Amino acid sequence: MMTEKETVTEKIITDAMANPSPAKSMGDPGITPLSPTHTQQNDTDQVPPGPSFVVVVAIDFGTTSSGYAYAFTKEPECIHTMRRWEGGDPGVSNQKTPTTILLTPDRKFHSFGYAARDFYHDLDPSESKHWLYLEKFKMKLHTTANLSIDTDLHAANGKRVKALDIFAYALAFFKEQALKELSDQTGGEFDNNDVRWVITVPAIWKMPAKQFMREAAYKSGLVPRENPEQLIIALEPEAASIYCRKLRLHQMVDLGTQTTQNGFSPTENVGSAMTQAKEHVRRNRQSRTFLVENVIGELWSELEEGDRYVVVDCGGGTVDLTVHQIRLPEGHLKELYKASGGPYGSIGIDYEFEKLLCRIFGQDFIDQFKIKRPAAWVDLMIAFESRKRAAAPDRTNPLNINLPFSFIDYYKKFRGHSVEHALRKSNVDFVKWSSQGMLRMSPDAMNSLFKPTIDHIIQHLTELFDKPEVSDIKFLFLVGGFAESTLLQQAVQNMLQGRSRIIIPHDVGLTILKGAVLFGLDPSVIKVRRSPLTYGVGVLNRFVEGKHPPEKLLVKDGTRWCTDVFDTFIAADQSVALGEMVKRSYTPAKPSQQVIVIHVYCSEKESAGFISEPGVRKCGTLRLDVSGTESTAPRREIQTLMQFGDTEIRAMAVDVSTGRTVKASIDFLSH
């Protein structure tokens, strides 16, 4: 009985022997794929051990809020979260700081987080319109179809700035904060070379966005380009998954076990359980060190070999779902289904609120107000944020949202009548005006702002649970800041109807951060991942009558070739083990050639015959720098190894005749 792996390998090798193709990948006549094979490295010769680091610092760069945490490699069970941030909001835990950044009018970095927001708020409107203030900008990396190094962002005043600069400024800020804290802790200047950095990104992000984050890290001075190993890109739900393994019973809320107790229904218990959990977190807030015991948590000890669970990471920008299976005895994790999700984070609720304001006051006014009074708009959204957190399924009293004075004042100038008049005229009967200068929203009105986003999440979960790979799920871990929403918790409970237990870690907003530190300490904990896309290159194969379309025929030196054949490296949703390599050999067209450039194509479909098929797109470039490795061999063979089992795709290459390493890189950002 051959394993799935062996059949794949055998098929690729036989195909290659049947169709030797001394030809080209598109655009490079004469680049020859010689021997496609698929190698599985043993655990022993996995990845050479990297340099040893003194400390691991993880940065959770979120859409709405960000933070960092760290652990010394000598005490891996102690995870320290960063210092309390200055200027935190009342009622909102400030172990993270808002992902907001402020640049001076001449585009120099000024401040980040609460400091940026508060300084911007205090500027006079005549001044503030010259400053560049950005928030919730991380989503741009997910939503930009052809992301590149030159992608722009818009500041609150409408001015454009380079996205790479903004991300680099933010990472440089975290680097400075973390190194300062480490220096204070150790009583001496802490050397950045002793730090392994981990940056978290959504698992559903495509390769260009992950590479963008890495480029920003190089630009910020977080790690030098010569030492890429010093930075790990971690996937958010994976990090959460690693942390959830360590959970003890007192560190979580188990919605599944809250059956009718004392005459309460489970849904009534959701809110009270979360309140107790928040109280527990608040009491422990003064201590910023979390002890992660080396044991596996009690919940985990219920899991047996092969058990499956889902991590649903509900953040500000995206919702990310990962299905993991446990592998004993080491408790390694195997990804069972490729990461899925979408842009259904909690900022969707902010957009709904903005749409509601446009319905009442007019889109033209809201657009103008945002540009003319940008700081007041930020204040209005902060006021909304704190009320948003008070929304609950059983709430009966209205929620009041303060309208900034400049909103009321500017509206009167703009329209010639009052805000109160606008509300009366708008037919939006569930939002009233209170004489104290507040919008009064009925609980139903607030809940309706949540509905589109929560419906998206529930629809996605329903589709996921219908997949055959996703049957018999023991636990569903709900993590990320949005997981605190009792409206979301109740919707997930109603959808699952007891099919699996819903577990919510107490400090749900820090789950990813703590897990990312654990991942940085041991990146090999996740042994098998699923490829999100099919990757390959275009090659020539011998033309076969009846099999190949006539329009693909190319006759060269009397030989008949079929062009545009898709040579698959790895298929979508295929299992890939950590350290597993896909091997290809290429030959330069001319002996004098210095660089081989091979276009990489990808598709969401599991198989593709030709690179010209619908749904197949060019997504990157594989560059082999063969300069300086000239040899006397009549035919040079450059053997290329690509690693797909990690969170990023890596390439290595060697000149077979000389044994010298060839500089190889895969670029997903240049178009």
XYZ file of C-alpha atoms in Angstrom:
671
model
C 0.000 0.000 0.000
C 1.635 3.242 -1.096
C 1.136 6.367 0.917
C -0.500 9.392 -0.677
C 2.972 10.951 -0.725
C 4.579 8.080 -2.641
C 1.895 7.995 -5.315
C 2.327 11.718 -5.874
C 6.093 11.313 -6.141
C 5.867 8.337 -8.463
C 3.362 10.087 -10.709
C 5.541 13.174 -11.035
C 8.648 11.134 -11.831
C 6.932 8.933 -14.425
C 5.365 11.982 -16.053
C 8.770 13.548 -16.285
C 10.332 10.490 -17.872
C 7.507 10.141 -20.355
C 7.757 13.801 -21.343
C 11.340 14.965 -21.123
C 11.069 18.660 -21.827
C 14.358 20.319 -22.713
C 12.531 23.520 -23.308
C 11.329 26.627 -21.666
C 9.189 28.086 -18.988
C 7.320 31.018 -20.470
C 9.469 33.885 -21.568
C 12.751 32.045 -21.041
C 13.540 29.888 -24.065
C 15.636 26.949 -23.045
C 15.005 26.734 -19.319
C 14.524 23.063 -18.862
C 12.758 21.278 -16.064
C 14.850 18.101 -15.950
C 13.762 15.934 -13.063
C 10.666 16.827 -11.118
C 10.629 15.006 -7.803
C 9.020 15.515 -4.462
C 11.263 14.808 -1.493
C 10.203 14.322 2.083
C 12.962 15.131 4.511
C 13.204 13.071 7.652
C 12.656 14.791 10.950
C 16.344 14.296 11.686
C 17.712 16.297 8.759
C 14.811 18.702 8.906
C 15.867 22.306 9.053
C 19.377 23.109 10.256
C 19.149 24.493 13.793
C 19.130 28.279 13.533
C 21.225 30.577 15.695
C 20.233 30.473 19.343
C 18.284 33.435 20.672
C 18.055 34.732 24.215
C 14.463 35.931 23.945
C 11.449 35.566 21.640
C 9.378 38.718 21.096
C 6.036 38.356 19.323
C 4.225 41.333 17.788
C 0.501 40.980 17.240
C -0.041 43.645 14.597
C -3.830 43.792 14.596
C -6.352 45.683 12.498
C -7.837 47.490 15.497
C -5.238 46.979 18.237
C -1.665 45.772 18.559
C 0.740 44.638 21.228
C 3.784 42.565 21.987
C 4.763 39.833 24.438
C 8.003 38.003 25.096
C 9.621 35.059 26.850
C 13.253 34.273 27.592
C 14.343 30.961 26.085
C 15.706 29.965 29.517
C 12.234 30.404 31.074
C 9.832 29.429 28.294
C 6.963 29.025 30.737
C 6.951 32.746 31.638
C 5.280 34.900 29.005
C 5.471 38.607 29.730
C 2.965 40.939 28.080
C 4.057 44.499 27.459
C 3.764 47.346 29.903
C 0.467 49.126 30.346
C -0.023 51.649 27.604
C -0.432 55.293 28.455
C -3.819 56.850 27.748
C -5.914 53.694 27.758
C -9.674 53.939 27.331
C -11.977 53.479 30.300
C -13.715 50.119 30.107
C -11.365 48.730 27.461
C -8.424 46.579 28.551
C -5.266 48.388 27.569
C -2.827 45.531 27.312
C -2.835 46.342 23.638
C -2.798 49.753 22.057
C -4.899 50.926 19.078
C -3.277 50.346 15.688
C -3.154 54.065 14.958
C -0.179 56.030 13.705
C 0.520 59.744 13.378
C 3.033 61.389 11.047
C 4.043 65.039 11.217
C 3.088 67.341 8.302
C 6.527 66.625 6.787
C 5.805 62.859 6.957
C 8.134 61.948 9.837
C 6.997 59.391 12.420
C 5.450 61.104 15.448
C 3.618 58.543 17.589
C 1.711 55.264 17.666
C -1.309 53.919 19.556
C -3.092 55.868 22.290
C -0.355 58.521 22.163
C -1.002 59.109 18.439
C -4.756 59.220 18.929
C -4.654 61.582 21.907
C -2.149 63.972 20.349
C -4.160 64.098 17.125
C -7.351 64.686 19.089
C -5.819 67.704 20.855
C -4.636 69.420 17.659
C -6.550 72.475 16.521
C -8.675 71.595 13.423
C -6.726 74.148 11.348
C -3.518 72.241 12.227
C -4.822 68.678 12.307
C -5.661 68.684 8.611
C -1.921 68.913 7.810
C -0.970 65.915 9.993
C -1.228 62.367 8.648
C -3.270 60.072 10.864
C -3.972 56.443 9.921
C -5.990 53.704 11.588
C -7.266 50.215 10.696
C -4.842 50.196 7.745
C -3.786 46.556 8.004
C -6.837 45.400 6.001
C -5.356 47.048 2.908
C -2.880 44.150 2.645
C -5.768 41.670 2.463
C -8.026 43.622 0.129
C -5.482 44.900 -2.446
C -5.640 42.536 -5.431
C -2.184 43.291 -6.840
C -0.289 44.287 -3.724
C 3.205 45.608 -4.386
C 6.004 47.451 -2.603
C 4.470 50.690 -3.957
C 0.902 50.206 -2.648
C -0.487 53.407 -1.081
C -2.652 54.110 1.959
C -4.858 57.140 2.607
C -4.468 59.160 5.794
C -7.531 60.679 7.520
C -6.961 63.992 5.692
C -7.082 62.212 2.322
C -3.335 62.384 1.619
C -1.586 59.297 0.235
C 1.356 57.596 1.930
C 3.384 54.490 1.054
C 1.989 51.482 2.892
C 5.491 50.045 3.314
C 6.621 53.189 5.181
C 3.658 53.031 7.562
C 4.137 49.346 8.381
C 7.897 49.885 8.819
C 7.305 52.852 11.193
C 4.907 50.737 13.265
C 7.344 47.806 13.519
C 10.222 50.168 14.377
C 8.048 51.566 17.195
C 7.458 48.059 18.624
C 11.136 47.197 18.275
C 12.098 50.281 20.276
C 9.462 49.638 22.973
C 10.383 45.965 23.389
C 14.167 46.524 23.429
C 13.773 49.318 25.976
C 11.708 47.059 28.225
C 14.198 44.168 27.816
C 17.101 46.522 28.620
C 15.288 47.719 31.764
C 14.608 44.122 32.795
C 18.134 42.838 32.267
C 19.860 45.969 33.530
C 21.988 46.551 30.432
C 21.758 47.441 26.758
C 19.832 44.586 25.146
C 21.201 43.489 21.777
C 18.691 43.080 18.949
C 20.726 40.126 17.605
C 19.661 38.145 20.670
C 15.973 38.504 19.788
C 13.956 36.176 17.613
C 11.045 38.258 16.335
C 7.634 36.792 15.494
C 4.989 38.779 13.592
C 1.459 37.400 13.387
C -0.657 37.553 10.219
C -4.043 36.041 9.274
C -3.744 32.491 7.899
C -5.942 33.446 4.938
C -3.442 36.067 3.779
C -1.901 35.336 0.411
C 1.874 35.117 -0.106
C 2.295 38.758 -1.283
C 0.854 40.087 2.004
C 3.145 37.840 4.080
C 6.141 38.913 2.013
C 5.062 42.560 2.407
C 5.169 42.172 6.200
C 8.684 40.695 5.932
C 9.835 43.579 3.675
C 8.452 46.074 6.214
C 10.409 44.268 8.954
C 13.626 44.597 6.922
C 12.924 48.279 6.250
C 12.187 48.982 9.936
C 15.504 47.470 11.062
C 13.678 44.770 13.038
C 15.893 42.145 11.369
C 18.636 42.444 8.746
C 17.893 41.066 5.284
C 21.029 38.883 5.562
C 19.493 37.045 8.515
C 15.927 36.142 7.504
C 15.813 33.327 10.108
C 15.636 35.951 12.852
C 12.031 36.712 11.856
C 9.205 34.190 11.822
C 5.864 35.011 10.239
C 3.270 33.202 12.383
C -0.327 32.523 11.383
C -2.814 33.960 13.874
C -5.187 30.979 14.323
C -2.190 28.624 14.511
C -0.710 30.710 17.311
C -4.067 30.632 19.108
C -4.222 26.874 18.622
C -0.791 26.414 20.245
C -1.823 28.501 23.246
C -5.189 26.752 23.636
C -3.347 23.435 24.188
C -2.018 24.852 27.439
C -5.336 26.129 28.806
C -6.261 25.060 32.317
C -9.939 24.863 33.286
C -9.838 28.120 35.271
C -8.492 29.985 32.214
C -11.520 29.566 29.965
C -15.266 29.630 29.604
C -16.819 26.427 28.292
C -20.132 27.437 26.689
C -20.865 23.793 25.973
C -21.136 22.786 29.622
C -23.380 25.686 30.540
C -26.537 23.703 30.287
C -29.535 24.797 32.273
C -28.331 25.578 35.753
C -30.481 27.248 38.450
C -33.250 27.837 35.943
C -31.049 29.855 33.563
C -30.755 28.911 29.919
C -27.245 28.596 28.427
C -27.533 31.868 26.527
C -28.297 33.794 29.702
C -25.158 32.268 31.117
C -22.955 33.393 28.262
C -22.889 36.983 29.449
C -22.411 36.191 33.130
C -19.625 33.693 32.437
C -17.819 36.279 30.324
C -18.285 38.895 33.050
C -16.700 36.556 35.605
C -13.882 35.817 33.165
C -13.231 39.524 32.591
C -13.252 40.093 36.363
C -10.684 37.312 36.781
C -8.509 38.897 34.083
C -8.913 42.348 35.609
C -7.779 41.087 39.025
C -4.689 39.555 37.450
C -4.029 42.532 35.227
C -1.414 43.996 37.527
C 0.757 40.947 36.960
C 1.863 41.009 33.352
C 3.540 37.618 33.469
C 1.551 34.581 32.417
C 2.727 31.194 33.532
C 2.245 28.643 30.803
C 2.707 25.301 32.455
C 4.710 22.718 30.635
C 1.876 20.290 30.987
C -0.932 19.952 28.509
C -4.123 21.594 29.848
C -6.933 19.474 31.318
C -9.120 20.081 28.300
C -6.378 18.803 26.071
C -5.937 15.643 28.073
C -9.454 14.688 26.933
C -8.229 14.666 23.331
C -7.157 11.373 21.830
C -4.984 10.597 18.801
C -6.750 11.865 15.690
C -9.231 14.148 17.480
C -10.101 17.322 15.589
C -10.876 20.843 16.684
C -11.498 24.203 15.010
C -9.964 27.545 15.939
C -12.114 30.507 14.936
C -10.046 33.667 15.201
C -12.358 36.678 15.131
C -10.278 39.812 14.857
C -10.890 43.401 13.877
C -10.340 42.881 10.156
C -10.654 39.199 9.330
C -12.176 35.980 10.559
C -9.777 33.097 10.150
C -10.679 29.422 10.550
C -8.193 26.602 11.006
C -8.950 22.906 11.509
C -6.313 20.972 13.465
C -5.891 17.346 14.359
C -3.876 16.167 17.329
C -0.961 13.770 16.863
C 0.188 11.929 19.958
C 2.403 11.249 21.886
C 4.183 14.596 21.327
C 0.939 16.466 20.796
C 2.068 17.858 17.424
C -0.596 19.467 15.282
C -1.654 18.647 11.758
C -3.756 21.018 9.685
C -6.698 19.102 8.209
C -8.211 21.655 5.889
C -6.685 24.743 4.282
C -7.213 27.958 6.248
C -10.409 29.749 5.288
C -12.299 32.858 6.322
C -12.639 36.360 5.000
C -12.856 40.081 5.745
C -15.598 39.651 8.360
C -13.927 41.247 11.379
C -15.482 43.629 13.874
C -14.680 46.724 11.771
C -17.645 45.591 9.636
C -19.828 46.885 12.479
C -18.112 50.293 12.260
C -18.909 50.398 8.526
C -22.566 49.607 9.272
C -22.646 52.464 11.808
C -21.154 54.794 9.202
C -23.820 53.676 6.693
C -26.490 54.422 9.299
C -25.070 57.940 9.828
C -25.094 58.456 6.043
C -28.769 57.437 5.956
C -29.613 59.990 8.637
C -27.309 62.911 7.762
C -26.474 62.257 4.106
C -23.385 60.727 2.525
C -22.247 64.157 1.268
C -22.156 65.560 4.804
C -20.358 62.557 6.344
C -17.690 62.591 3.584
C -17.098 66.321 4.129
C -17.119 66.043 7.916
C -14.452 63.287 7.869
C -12.101 65.482 5.809
C -12.848 68.861 7.455
C -13.022 67.636 11.081
C -10.965 64.435 11.033
C -10.182 64.470 14.773
C -13.874 64.859 15.685
C -14.708 61.897 13.430
C -12.139 59.823 15.362
C -13.827 60.897 18.633
C -17.224 59.840 17.340
C -15.877 56.389 16.406
C -14.246 56.015 19.863
C -17.608 56.832 21.463
C -19.245 54.229 19.225
C -16.556 51.629 20.076
C -17.293 51.684 23.805
C -21.071 51.373 23.201
C -20.469 48.624 20.649
C -18.857 46.589 23.432
C -22.001 46.983 25.547
C -24.246 45.305 22.952
C -25.701 42.022 24.245
C -28.486 39.633 23.203
C -30.640 40.336 26.284
C -30.070 44.074 26.587
C -33.268 46.125 27.014
C -32.141 49.710 27.664
C -30.960 52.007 24.851
C -27.305 52.811 24.120
C -26.304 56.468 24.072
C -23.593 57.707 21.735
C -22.131 61.172 22.324
C -22.058 63.337 19.214
C -19.021 65.674 19.318
C -19.981 69.350 19.514
C -18.209 70.056 16.202
C -20.461 67.443 14.512
C -23.610 69.269 15.661
C -22.087 72.658 14.837
C -20.723 71.672 11.401
C -23.987 69.966 10.447
C -25.953 73.170 11.146
C -23.536 75.178 8.967
C -23.586 72.554 6.222
C -27.358 71.966 6.004
C -28.854 75.054 7.651
C -30.922 72.965 10.080
C -30.300 71.000 13.280
C -29.186 67.416 13.878
C -32.491 66.847 15.695
C -34.390 67.943 12.579
C -32.348 65.501 10.466
C -33.240 62.612 12.780
C -36.957 63.439 12.670
C -36.899 63.680 8.884
C -34.827 60.537 8.268
C -37.481 57.871 9.039
C -34.844 55.969 11.040
C -37.198 55.418 13.938
C -34.900 53.289 16.110
C -32.373 56.140 16.577
C -33.633 59.060 18.668
C -32.082 62.356 19.734
C -31.617 63.069 23.419
C -31.470 66.652 24.614
C -28.056 65.939 26.194
C -26.562 65.858 22.691
C -26.603 62.107 22.223
C -27.883 59.602 19.706
C -30.059 57.072 21.532
C -29.996 53.682 19.806
C -32.400 50.927 20.712
C -30.696 47.577 21.491
C -32.313 46.163 18.323
C -30.766 48.983 16.285
C -27.319 48.219 17.687
C -27.788 44.464 17.164
C -28.785 45.066 13.551
C -25.373 46.716 12.965
C -23.756 43.418 14.030
C -26.006 41.246 11.891
C -24.295 41.429 8.441
C -20.857 40.636 9.923
C -22.100 37.839 12.203
C -24.193 36.358 9.355
C -21.019 36.155 7.209
C -19.160 34.348 9.999
C -22.017 31.901 10.635
C -22.404 31.193 6.911
C -18.690 30.480 6.688
C -18.750 28.188 9.719
C -21.777 26.344 8.338
C -19.974 25.727 5.036
C -16.857 24.592 6.893
C -18.766 22.123 9.076
C -20.359 20.632 5.942
C -16.929 19.579 4.608
C -16.156 15.859 5.000
C -12.707 16.658 6.506
C -14.434 18.681 9.189
C -16.721 16.061 10.712
C -16.646 15.105 14.416
C -15.177 18.338 15.746
C -14.617 17.975 19.488
C -13.976 21.621 20.393
C -14.444 24.993 18.761
C -12.089 27.612 20.210
C -13.387 31.147 19.793
C -10.468 33.602 20.028
C -9.526 37.153 19.000
C -10.941 40.440 20.277
C -14.316 40.067 18.539
C -14.837 36.720 20.338
C -15.741 38.755 23.453
C -19.005 39.744 21.767
C -21.878 37.882 23.429
C -23.927 38.424 20.245
C -21.325 36.477 18.269
C -21.028 33.797 20.968
C -24.761 33.226 20.981
C -24.924 33.045 17.171
C -22.155 30.405 17.104
C -23.928 28.449 19.849
C -27.222 28.500 17.953
C -25.499 27.356 14.766
C -23.627 24.447 16.355
C -26.554 23.223 18.478
C -24.282 21.147 20.670
C -22.323 19.509 17.829
C -19.074 20.563 19.508
C -18.095 22.335 22.696
C -17.351 26.059 22.405
C -14.329 27.163 24.424
C -13.427 30.810 24.973
C -10.087 31.557 26.679
C -10.426 34.191 29.418
C -7.997 36.708 28.049
C -9.294 36.158 24.577
C -7.644 39.239 23.036
C -4.166 38.094 24.108
C -4.508 34.441 23.071
C -2.778 34.973 19.723
C 0.029 37.002 21.259
C 0.834 34.351 23.870
C 0.575 31.553 21.303
C 2.907 33.447 18.948
C 5.569 33.529 21.682
C 5.199 29.748 22.172
C 5.450 29.267 18.391
C 8.657 31.339 18.285
C 10.136 29.117 21.007
C 9.279 25.959 19.014
C 8.268 26.554 15.357
C 8.232 22.805 14.642
C 5.106 22.175 16.741
C 2.911 22.284 13.627
C 4.080 19.347 11.556
C 1.642 19.307 8.635
C -0.052 22.172 6.841
C -2.371 22.381 3.828
C -1.400 24.401 0.805
C -3.984 27.155 0.217
C -3.308 27.297 -3.539
C -1.931 25.202 -6.380
C 1.540 26.449 -7.374
C 3.586 25.634 -10.461
C 5.437 26.935 -13.523
C 4.831 26.896 -17.273
C 6.942 24.433 -19.281
C 7.142 22.806 -22.707
C 6.314 19.113 -23.029
C 6.541 16.794 -26.046
C 3.400 17.340 -28.135
C 0.993 14.368 -28.012
C -1.650 14.194 -30.764
C -5.151 13.920 -29.366
C -4.019 14.885 -25.865
C -2.747 18.405 -26.441
C -4.748 21.204 -28.134
C -3.408 22.065 -31.627
C -3.114 25.786 -30.813
C -0.431 24.918 -28.218
C 1.834 23.278 -30.841
C 5.308 24.756 -31.241
C 7.826 23.248 -33.682
C 11.442 23.924 -32.772
C 14.413 22.355 -34.658
C 12.061 19.741 -36.068
C 10.723 18.706 -32.658
C 7.040 19.197 -31.788
C 6.409 20.810 -28.393
C 3.291 21.708 -26.440
C 3.595 25.151 -24.831
C 2.111 26.558 -21.607
C 1.956 23.215 -19.781
C 1.320 23.776 -16.057
C 3.998 21.888 -14.112
C 2.499 21.568 -10.617
C 4.772 22.013 -7.604
C 2.034 21.539 -5.056
C -1.771 21.285 -5.243
C -4.364 23.287 -3.321
C -5.348 21.610 -0.046
C -2.514 19.083 -0.397
C -0.893 18.024 2.900
C 2.655 19.304 3.192
C 4.929 18.253 6.023
C 7.309 20.677 7.683
C 10.662 20.540 5.878
C 9.174 18.793 2.838
C 10.806 19.881 -0.418
C 9.663 20.025 -4.015
C 12.686 19.476 -6.277
C 13.106 20.743 -9.838
C 16.168 21.054 -12.049
C 16.620 23.848 -14.567
C 19.201 24.486 -17.268
C 20.263 27.980 -18.412
C 19.465 28.666 -22.075
C 22.991 29.938 -22.771
C 26.212 29.117 -20.925
C 26.762 32.849 -20.381
C 23.384 33.396 -18.707
C 23.739 35.100 -15.303
C 20.177 34.929 -13.998
C 17.368 32.461 -14.604
C 13.931 33.993 -14.071
C 11.007 31.588 -13.882
C 7.426 32.776 -13.557
C 5.415 31.075 -10.800
C 1.699 30.562 -11.412
C -1.059 29.738 -8.955
C -4.676 28.667 -8.975
C -7.398 27.999 -6.405
C -8.334 24.823 -8.303
C -6.605 21.610 -7.297
C -5.347 20.836 -10.786
C -4.536 22.858 -13.871
C -3.391 21.587 -17.257
C -2.144 24.850 -18.759
C -1.039 28.218 -17.426
C -3.465 29.866 -19.863
C -6.554 28.312 -18.221
C -9.102 30.583 -16.511
C -8.323 30.973 -12.812
C -4.574 30.467 -13.299
C -2.610 33.649 -12.700
C 1.026 34.641 -12.543
C 1.685 35.245 -8.861
C 5.441 35.430 -8.450
C 8.937 34.931 -9.807
C 11.598 32.402 -8.944
C 15.052 33.984 -9.464
C 18.187 31.854 -9.690
C 21.366 33.893 -9.681
C 23.901 31.638 -11.439
C 26.617 34.274 -11.797
C 29.959 33.260 -10.381
C 29.207 29.535 -10.650
C 30.394 29.093 -14.252
C 31.514 25.553 -14.889
C 33.087 23.624 -17.757
C 30.278 21.060 -17.791
C 28.654 20.939 -21.252
C 25.207 21.216 -19.703
C 24.620 22.936 -16.392
C 21.949 21.672 -14.077
C 20.630 23.969 -11.363
C 18.773 21.899 -8.805
C 16.098 23.935 -7.043
C 14.429 22.963 -3.774
C 11.246 24.702 -2.726
C 9.842 24.347 0.766
C 6.064 24.671 1.067
C 5.360 23.254 4.547
C 6.225 26.440 6.411
C 4.191 29.642 6.863
C 6.188 31.140 3.956
C 7.477 29.558 0.730
C 11.275 29.304 0.569
C 13.636 28.387 -2.255
C 17.185 27.016 -2.255
C 19.289 26.023 -5.269
C 22.557 24.322 -6.031
C 24.698 23.991 -9.168
C 24.936 20.208 -9.535
C 28.273 20.144 -11.393
C 30.145 22.383 -8.940
C 28.100 21.713 -5.782
C 27.998 25.476 -5.178
C 24.945 27.131 -3.692
C 23.030 29.327 -6.104
C 21.225 32.376 -4.750
C 17.526 31.570 -5.067
C 14.567 33.731 -4.125
C 10.830 33.697 -4.698
C 9.242 37.113 -5.097
C 5.457 37.572 -4.867
C 5.429 41.377 -4.802
C 6.840 42.484 -8.154
C 4.390 42.535 -11.032
